[in-house]
mmCIF file of C-alpha atoms and ligand atoms in Angstrom:
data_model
loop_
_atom_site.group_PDB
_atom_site.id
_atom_site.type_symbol
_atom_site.label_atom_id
_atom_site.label_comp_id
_atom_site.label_asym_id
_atom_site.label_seq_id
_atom_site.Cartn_x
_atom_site.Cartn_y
_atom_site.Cartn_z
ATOM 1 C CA UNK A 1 3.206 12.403 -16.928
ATOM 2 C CA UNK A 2 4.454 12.798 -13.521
ATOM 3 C CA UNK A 3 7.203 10.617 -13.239
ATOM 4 C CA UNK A 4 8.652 7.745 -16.646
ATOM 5 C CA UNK A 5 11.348 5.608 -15.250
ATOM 6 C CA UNK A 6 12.639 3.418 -18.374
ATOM 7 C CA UNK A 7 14.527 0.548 -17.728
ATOM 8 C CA UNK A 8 16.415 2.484 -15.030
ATOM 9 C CA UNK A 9 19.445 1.299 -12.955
ATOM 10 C CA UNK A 10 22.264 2.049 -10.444
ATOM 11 C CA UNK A 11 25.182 0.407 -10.267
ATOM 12 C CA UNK A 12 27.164 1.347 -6.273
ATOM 13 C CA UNK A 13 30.578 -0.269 -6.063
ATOM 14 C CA UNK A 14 30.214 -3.540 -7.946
ATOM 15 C CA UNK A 15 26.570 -3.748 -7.045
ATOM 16 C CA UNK A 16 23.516 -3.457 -9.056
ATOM 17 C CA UNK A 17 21.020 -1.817 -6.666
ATOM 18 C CA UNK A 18 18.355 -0.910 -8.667
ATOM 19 C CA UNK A 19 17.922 -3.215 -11.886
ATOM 20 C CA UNK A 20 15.750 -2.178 -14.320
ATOM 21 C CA UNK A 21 13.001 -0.004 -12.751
ATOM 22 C CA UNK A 22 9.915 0.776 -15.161
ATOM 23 C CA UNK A 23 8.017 2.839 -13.792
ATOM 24 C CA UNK A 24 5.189 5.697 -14.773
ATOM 25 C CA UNK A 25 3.162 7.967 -12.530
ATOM 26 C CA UNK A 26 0.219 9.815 -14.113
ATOM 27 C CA UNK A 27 -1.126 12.776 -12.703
ATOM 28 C CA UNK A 28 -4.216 12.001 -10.679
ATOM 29 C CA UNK A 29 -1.931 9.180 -9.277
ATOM 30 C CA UNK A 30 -1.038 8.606 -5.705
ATOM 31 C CA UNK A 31 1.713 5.889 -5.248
ATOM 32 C CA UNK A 32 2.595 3.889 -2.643
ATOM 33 C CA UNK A 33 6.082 2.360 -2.570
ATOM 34 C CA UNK A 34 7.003 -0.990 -0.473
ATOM 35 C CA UNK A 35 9.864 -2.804 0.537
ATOM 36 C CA UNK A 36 11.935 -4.366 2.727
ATOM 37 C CA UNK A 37 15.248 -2.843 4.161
ATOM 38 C CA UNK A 38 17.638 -1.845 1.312
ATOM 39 C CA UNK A 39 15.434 -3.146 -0.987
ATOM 40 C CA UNK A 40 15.988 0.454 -2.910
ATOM 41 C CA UNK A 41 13.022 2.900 -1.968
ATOM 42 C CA UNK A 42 15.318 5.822 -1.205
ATOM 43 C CA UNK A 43 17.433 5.467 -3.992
ATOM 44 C CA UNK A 44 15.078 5.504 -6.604
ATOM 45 C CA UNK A 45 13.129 8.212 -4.501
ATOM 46 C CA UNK A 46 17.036 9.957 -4.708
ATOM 47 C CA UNK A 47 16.626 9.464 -8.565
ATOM 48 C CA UNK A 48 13.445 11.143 -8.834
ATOM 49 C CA UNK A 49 15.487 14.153 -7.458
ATOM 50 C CA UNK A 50 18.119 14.178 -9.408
ATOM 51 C CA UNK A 51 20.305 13.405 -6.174
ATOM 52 C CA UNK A 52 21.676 10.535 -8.382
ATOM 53 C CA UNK A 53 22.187 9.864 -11.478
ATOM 54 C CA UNK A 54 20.959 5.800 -12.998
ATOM 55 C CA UNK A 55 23.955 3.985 -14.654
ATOM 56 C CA UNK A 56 21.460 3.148 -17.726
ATOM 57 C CA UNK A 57 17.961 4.026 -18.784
ATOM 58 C CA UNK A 58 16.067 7.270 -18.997
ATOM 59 C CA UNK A 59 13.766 9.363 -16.333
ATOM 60 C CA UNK A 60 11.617 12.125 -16.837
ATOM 61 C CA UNK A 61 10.269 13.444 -14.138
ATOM 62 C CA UNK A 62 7.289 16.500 -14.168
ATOM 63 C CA UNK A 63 7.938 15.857 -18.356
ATOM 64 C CA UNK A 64 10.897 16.779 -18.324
ATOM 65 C CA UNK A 65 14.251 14.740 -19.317
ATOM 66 C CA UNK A 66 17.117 14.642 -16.929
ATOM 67 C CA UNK A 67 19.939 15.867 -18.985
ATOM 68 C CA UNK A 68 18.439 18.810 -20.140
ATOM 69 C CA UNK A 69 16.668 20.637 -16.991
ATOM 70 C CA UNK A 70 18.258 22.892 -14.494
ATOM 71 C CA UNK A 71 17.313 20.724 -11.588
ATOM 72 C CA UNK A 72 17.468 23.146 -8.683
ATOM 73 C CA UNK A 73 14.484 24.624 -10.625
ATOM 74 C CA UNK A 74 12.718 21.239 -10.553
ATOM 75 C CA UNK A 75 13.682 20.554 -7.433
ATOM 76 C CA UNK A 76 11.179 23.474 -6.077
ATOM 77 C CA UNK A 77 8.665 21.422 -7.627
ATOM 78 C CA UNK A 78 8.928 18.414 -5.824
ATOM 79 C CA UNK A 79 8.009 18.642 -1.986
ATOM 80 C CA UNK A 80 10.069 16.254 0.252
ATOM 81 C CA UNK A 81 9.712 14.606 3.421
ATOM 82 C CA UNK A 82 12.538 12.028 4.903
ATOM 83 C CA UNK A 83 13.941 11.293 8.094
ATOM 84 C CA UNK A 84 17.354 12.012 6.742
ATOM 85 C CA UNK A 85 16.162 15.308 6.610
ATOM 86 C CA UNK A 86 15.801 15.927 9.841
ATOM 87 C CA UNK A 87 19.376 15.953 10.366
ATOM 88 C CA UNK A 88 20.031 18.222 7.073
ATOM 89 C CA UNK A 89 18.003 21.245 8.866
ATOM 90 C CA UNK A 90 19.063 23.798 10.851
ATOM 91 C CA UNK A 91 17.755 22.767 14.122
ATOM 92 C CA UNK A 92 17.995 25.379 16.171
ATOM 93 C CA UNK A 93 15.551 27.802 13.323
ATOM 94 C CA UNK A 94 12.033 28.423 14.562
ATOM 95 C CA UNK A 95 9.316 26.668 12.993
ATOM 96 C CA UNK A 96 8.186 29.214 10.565
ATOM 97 C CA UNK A 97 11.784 29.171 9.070
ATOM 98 C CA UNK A 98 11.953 26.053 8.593
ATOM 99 C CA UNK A 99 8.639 26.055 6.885
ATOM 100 C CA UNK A 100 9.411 29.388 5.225
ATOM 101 C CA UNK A 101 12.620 27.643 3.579
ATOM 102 C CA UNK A 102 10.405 25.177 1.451
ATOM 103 C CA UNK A 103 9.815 28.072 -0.612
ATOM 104 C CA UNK A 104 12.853 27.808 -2.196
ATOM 105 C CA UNK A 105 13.902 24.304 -1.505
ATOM 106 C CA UNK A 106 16.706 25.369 0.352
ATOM 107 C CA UNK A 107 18.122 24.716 4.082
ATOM 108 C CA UNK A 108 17.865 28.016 5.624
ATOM 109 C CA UNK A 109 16.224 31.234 4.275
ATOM 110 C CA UNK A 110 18.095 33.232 2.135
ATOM 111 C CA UNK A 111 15.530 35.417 0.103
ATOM 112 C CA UNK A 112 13.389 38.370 0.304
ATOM 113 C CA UNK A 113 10.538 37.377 2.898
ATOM 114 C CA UNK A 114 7.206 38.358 1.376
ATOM 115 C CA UNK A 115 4.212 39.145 3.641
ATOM 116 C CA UNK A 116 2.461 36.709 1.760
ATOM 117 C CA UNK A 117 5.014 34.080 2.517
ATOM 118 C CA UNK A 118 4.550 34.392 6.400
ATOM 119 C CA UNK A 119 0.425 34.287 6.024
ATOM 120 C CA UNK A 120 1.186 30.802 4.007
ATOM 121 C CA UNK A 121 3.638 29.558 7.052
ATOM 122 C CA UNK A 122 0.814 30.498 9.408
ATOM 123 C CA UNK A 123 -1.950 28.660 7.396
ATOM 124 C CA UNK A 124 0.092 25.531 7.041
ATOM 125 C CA UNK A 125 1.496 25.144 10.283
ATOM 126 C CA UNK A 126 -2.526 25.639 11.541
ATOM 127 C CA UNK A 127 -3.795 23.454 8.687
ATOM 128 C CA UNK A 128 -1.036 21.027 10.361
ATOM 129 C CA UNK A 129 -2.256 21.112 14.033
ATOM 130 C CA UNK A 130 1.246 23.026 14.565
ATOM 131 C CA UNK A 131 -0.532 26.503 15.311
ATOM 132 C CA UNK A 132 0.044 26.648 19.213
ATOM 133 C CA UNK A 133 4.114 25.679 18.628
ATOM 134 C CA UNK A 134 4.530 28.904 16.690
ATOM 135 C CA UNK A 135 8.101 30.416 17.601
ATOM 136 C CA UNK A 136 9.067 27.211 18.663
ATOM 137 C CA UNK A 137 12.682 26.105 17.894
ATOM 138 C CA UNK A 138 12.443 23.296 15.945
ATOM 139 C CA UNK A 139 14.932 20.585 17.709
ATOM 140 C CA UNK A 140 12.685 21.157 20.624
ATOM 141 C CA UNK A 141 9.734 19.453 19.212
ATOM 142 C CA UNK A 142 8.587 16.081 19.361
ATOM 143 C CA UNK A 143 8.862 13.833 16.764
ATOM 144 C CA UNK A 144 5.495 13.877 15.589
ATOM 145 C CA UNK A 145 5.252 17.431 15.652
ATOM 146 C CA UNK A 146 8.352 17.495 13.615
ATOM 147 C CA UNK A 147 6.919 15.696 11.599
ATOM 148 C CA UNK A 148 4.113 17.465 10.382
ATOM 149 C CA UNK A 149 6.547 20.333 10.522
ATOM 150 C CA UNK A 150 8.372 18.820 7.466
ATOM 151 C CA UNK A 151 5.329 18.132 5.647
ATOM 152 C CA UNK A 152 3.811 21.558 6.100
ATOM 153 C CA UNK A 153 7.456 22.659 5.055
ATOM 154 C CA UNK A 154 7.085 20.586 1.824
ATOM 155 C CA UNK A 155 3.826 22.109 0.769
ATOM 156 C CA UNK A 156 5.246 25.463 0.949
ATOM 157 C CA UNK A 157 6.128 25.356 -2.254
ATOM 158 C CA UNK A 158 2.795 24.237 -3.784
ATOM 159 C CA UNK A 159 4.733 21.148 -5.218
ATOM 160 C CA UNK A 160 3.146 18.875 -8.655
ATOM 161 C CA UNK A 161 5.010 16.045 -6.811
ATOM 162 C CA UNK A 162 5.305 15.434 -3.057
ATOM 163 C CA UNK A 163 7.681 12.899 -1.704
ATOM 164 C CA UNK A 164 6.789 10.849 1.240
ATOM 165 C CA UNK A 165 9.583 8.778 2.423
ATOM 166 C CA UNK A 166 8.777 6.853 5.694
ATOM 167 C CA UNK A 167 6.414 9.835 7.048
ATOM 168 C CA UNK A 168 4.972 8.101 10.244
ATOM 169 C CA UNK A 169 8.549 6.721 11.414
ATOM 170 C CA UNK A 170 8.720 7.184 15.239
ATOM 171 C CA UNK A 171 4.911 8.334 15.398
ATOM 172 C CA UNK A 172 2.819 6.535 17.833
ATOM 173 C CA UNK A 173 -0.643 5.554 17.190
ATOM 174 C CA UNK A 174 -2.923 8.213 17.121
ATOM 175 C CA UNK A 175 -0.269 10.977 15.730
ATOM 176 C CA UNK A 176 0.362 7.970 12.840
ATOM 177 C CA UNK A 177 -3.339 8.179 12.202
ATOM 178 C CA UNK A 178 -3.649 12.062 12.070
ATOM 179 C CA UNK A 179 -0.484 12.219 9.276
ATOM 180 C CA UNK A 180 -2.323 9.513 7.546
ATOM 181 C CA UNK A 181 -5.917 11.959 7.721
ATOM 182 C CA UNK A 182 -3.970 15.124 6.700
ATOM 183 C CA UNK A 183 -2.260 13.020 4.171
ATOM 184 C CA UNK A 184 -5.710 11.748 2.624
ATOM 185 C CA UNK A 185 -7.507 15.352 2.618
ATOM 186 C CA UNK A 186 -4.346 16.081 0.932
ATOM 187 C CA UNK A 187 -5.648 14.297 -2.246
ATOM 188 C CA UNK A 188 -9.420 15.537 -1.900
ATOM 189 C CA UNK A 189 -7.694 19.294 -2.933
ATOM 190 C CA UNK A 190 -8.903 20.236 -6.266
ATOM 191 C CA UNK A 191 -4.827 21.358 -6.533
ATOM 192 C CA UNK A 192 -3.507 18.125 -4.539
ATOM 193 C CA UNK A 193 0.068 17.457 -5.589
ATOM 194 C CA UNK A 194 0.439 13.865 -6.988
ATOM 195 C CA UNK A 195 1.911 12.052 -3.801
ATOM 196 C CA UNK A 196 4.591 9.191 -3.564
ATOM 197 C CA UNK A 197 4.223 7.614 -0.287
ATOM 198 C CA UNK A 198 6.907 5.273 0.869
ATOM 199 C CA UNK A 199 6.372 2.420 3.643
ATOM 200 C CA UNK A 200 6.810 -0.671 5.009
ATOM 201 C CA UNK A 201 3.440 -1.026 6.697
ATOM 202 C CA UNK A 202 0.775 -1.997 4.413
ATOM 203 C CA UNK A 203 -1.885 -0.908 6.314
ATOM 204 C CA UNK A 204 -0.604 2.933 6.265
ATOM 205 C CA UNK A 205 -1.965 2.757 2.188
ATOM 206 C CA UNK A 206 -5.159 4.591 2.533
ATOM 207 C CA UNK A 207 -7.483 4.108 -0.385
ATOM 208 C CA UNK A 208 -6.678 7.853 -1.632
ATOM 209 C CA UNK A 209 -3.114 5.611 -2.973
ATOM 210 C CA UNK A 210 -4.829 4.378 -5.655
ATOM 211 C CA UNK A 211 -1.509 2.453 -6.986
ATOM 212 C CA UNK A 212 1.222 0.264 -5.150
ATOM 213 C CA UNK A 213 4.818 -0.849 -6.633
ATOM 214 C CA UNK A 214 6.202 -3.570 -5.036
ATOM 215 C CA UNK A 215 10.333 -3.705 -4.755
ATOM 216 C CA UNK A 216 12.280 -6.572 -4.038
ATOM 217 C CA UNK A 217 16.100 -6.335 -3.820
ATOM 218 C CA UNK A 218 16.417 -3.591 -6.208
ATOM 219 C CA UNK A 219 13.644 -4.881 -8.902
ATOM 220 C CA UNK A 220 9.615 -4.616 -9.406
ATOM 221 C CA UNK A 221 7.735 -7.411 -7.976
ATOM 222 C CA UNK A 222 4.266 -6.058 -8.588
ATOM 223 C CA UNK A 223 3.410 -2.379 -10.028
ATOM 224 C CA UNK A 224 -0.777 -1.862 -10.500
ATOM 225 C CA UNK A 225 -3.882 -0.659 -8.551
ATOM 226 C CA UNK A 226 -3.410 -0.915 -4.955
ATOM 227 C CA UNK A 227 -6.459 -3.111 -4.559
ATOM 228 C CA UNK A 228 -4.873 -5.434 -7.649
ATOM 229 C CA UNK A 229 -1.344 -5.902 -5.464
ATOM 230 C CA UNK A 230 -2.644 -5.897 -2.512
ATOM 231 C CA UNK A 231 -3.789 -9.410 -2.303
ATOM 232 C CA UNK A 232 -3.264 -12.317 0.296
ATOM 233 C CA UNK A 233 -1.454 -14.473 -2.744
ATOM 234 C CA UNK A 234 0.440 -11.001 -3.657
ATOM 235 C CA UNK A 235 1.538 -10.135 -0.269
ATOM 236 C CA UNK A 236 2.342 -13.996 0.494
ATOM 237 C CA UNK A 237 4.419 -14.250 -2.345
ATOM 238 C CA UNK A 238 6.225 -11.027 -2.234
ATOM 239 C CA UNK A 239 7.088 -11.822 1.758
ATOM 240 C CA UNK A 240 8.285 -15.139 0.848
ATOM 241 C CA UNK A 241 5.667 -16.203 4.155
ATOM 242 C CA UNK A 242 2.410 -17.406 4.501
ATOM 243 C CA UNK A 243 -0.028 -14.374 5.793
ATOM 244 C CA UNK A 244 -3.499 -13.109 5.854
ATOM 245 C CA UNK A 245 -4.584 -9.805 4.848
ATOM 246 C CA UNK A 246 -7.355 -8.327 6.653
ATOM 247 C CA UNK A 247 -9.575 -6.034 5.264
ATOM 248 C CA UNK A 248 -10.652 -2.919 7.674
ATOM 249 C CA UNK A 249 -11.386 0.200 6.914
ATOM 250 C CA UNK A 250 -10.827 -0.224 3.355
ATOM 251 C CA UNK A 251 -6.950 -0.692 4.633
ATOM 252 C CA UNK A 252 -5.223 -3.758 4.340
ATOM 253 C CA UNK A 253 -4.066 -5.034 7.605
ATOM 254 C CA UNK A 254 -1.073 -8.351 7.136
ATOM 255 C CA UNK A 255 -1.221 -11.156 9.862
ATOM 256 C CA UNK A 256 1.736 -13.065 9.734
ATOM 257 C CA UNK A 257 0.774 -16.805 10.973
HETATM 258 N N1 LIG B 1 25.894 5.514 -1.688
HETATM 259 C C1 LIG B 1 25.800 4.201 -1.567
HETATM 260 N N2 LIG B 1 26.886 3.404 -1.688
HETATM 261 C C2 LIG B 1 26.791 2.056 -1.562
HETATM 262 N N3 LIG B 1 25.635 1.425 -1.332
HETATM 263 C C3 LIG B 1 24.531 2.152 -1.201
HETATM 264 C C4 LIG B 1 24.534 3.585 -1.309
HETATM 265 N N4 LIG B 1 23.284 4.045 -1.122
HETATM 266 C C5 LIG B 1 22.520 2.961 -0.898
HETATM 267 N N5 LIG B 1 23.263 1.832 -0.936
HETATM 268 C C6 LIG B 1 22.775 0.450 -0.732
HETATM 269 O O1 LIG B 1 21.689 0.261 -1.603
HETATM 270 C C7 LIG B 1 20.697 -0.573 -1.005
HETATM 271 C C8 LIG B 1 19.368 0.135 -1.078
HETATM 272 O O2 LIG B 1 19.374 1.244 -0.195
HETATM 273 P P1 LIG B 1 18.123 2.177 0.023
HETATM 274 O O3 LIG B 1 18.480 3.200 1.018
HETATM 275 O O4 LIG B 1 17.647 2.651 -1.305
HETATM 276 O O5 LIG B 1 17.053 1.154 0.622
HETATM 277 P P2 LIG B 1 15.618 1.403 1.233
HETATM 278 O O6 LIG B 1 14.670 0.502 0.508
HETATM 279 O O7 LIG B 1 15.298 2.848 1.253
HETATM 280 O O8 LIG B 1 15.796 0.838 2.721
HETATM 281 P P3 LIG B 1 15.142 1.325 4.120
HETATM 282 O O9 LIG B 1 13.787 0.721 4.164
HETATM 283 O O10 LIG B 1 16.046 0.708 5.132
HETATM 284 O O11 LIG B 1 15.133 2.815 4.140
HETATM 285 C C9 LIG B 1 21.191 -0.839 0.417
HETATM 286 O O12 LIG B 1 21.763 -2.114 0.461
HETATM 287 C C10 LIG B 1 22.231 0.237 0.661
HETATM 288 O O13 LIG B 1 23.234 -0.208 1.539
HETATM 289 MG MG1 LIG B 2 14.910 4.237 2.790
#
């Protein structure tokens, strides 16, 4: 098990902003997580982390109980990719640093470099279409190249779990596409990491994200196989508007009317 959230919620000031999450990722699992605005994605994504802590209910997360793990050590487990990160870094480190600290999880590196370590930083950042910026500072690049930046960054590690959280913000087009590609040869690895992917664009869930929760203000609308929640009467329903879902590509891609 990957991830158990039981009956999971967070109370902020007066306000219950997740309510009662259930929730379980298997290995072999790749999840796709939807909602609107401030419907809750990051926090529960913050859970998962251990960034906070849920006012009732249990998580485990990489079978382990929260409570009784040393969660810095977890933490180097769990790849991460958010825009809020972006403003974490140190932006003025090269790009190999700031791949070379997703060893250790950390902002900055701080321990021994191995030789080892430095061939890995190369192979991402070519495996990432970010070979010709080596020795680039990073607040120079653009954002899809920072982008892909933070994602090679997150495999560094050789995460179980690897956190997508709004990985194609800001990316045009064809740079969108090429995330989504890496992102989907990702899961063909024989040692893929099991992947949470969060969006609001339904058609960014290739097939490789072979389940899809649903959350509405805080709560689970739908939870299943992607192609079981992915429906016109689903998607209608969640939206609270009439669309059409359009079938390309295996993707789903929403009309609204
Ligand atoms: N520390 C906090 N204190 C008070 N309210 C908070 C806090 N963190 C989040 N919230 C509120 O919880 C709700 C859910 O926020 P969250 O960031 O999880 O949403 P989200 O689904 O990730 O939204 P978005 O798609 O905009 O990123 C929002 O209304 C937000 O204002
Ligand atoms: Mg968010």
């Amino acid at each position: 098990m990957i991830v158990e959230m039981k009956k999971v919620s967070w109370r902020r000031e007066q306000r219950l902003i997740l309510d009662q999450i259930n929730w379980q990722i298997q290995k072999g699992e790749h999840w796709c997580l939807v909602g609107l605005n401030g419907s809750g994605k990051t926090s529960i994504l913050d859970l998962i982390n251990g960034y906070l802590w849920p006012t009732s209910g249990e998580i485990s997360v990489l079978d382990q109980r929260f409570g009784e793990i040393d969660l810095r050590e977890l933490r180097k487990k769990i790849g991460w990719v958010s825009t809020s990160m972006q403003q974490r870094l140190h932006g003025y480190e090269t790009i190999e640093n700031v791949v070379l600290s997703g060893k250790h999880a950390s902002v900055g590196v701080y321990e021994k470099v191995e030789e080892s370590d430095l061939e890995k930083v190369r192979d991402l950042l070519k495996d990432w279409d970010c070979g010709h910026l080596q020795g680039r500072i990073y607040q120079t690049l653009s954002q899809g190249e920072k982008q892909k930046v933070l994602i090679g960054r997150a495999l560094m590690a050789s995460p179980e779990l690897l956190i997508l959280d709004e990985p194609c913000t800001g990316l045009d087009i064809f740079a969108r596409e090429q995330v989504l590609q890496m992102i989907d040869q990702i899961t063909k690895r024989a040692d893929s990491p099991t992947i949470i992917y969060v969006t609001h664009h339904i058609e960014e869930i290739l097939p490789c994200f072979t389940h899809t929760l649903l959350l509405k203000h805080g709560m689970v609308a739908q939870q299943g196989g992607s192609k079981e929640v992915l429906t016109q009467e689903k998607l209608s329903d969640f939206f609270e508007t009439a669309l059409t879902v359009e079938v390309k590509n295996e993707r789903n891609w929403i009309l609204l009317h």
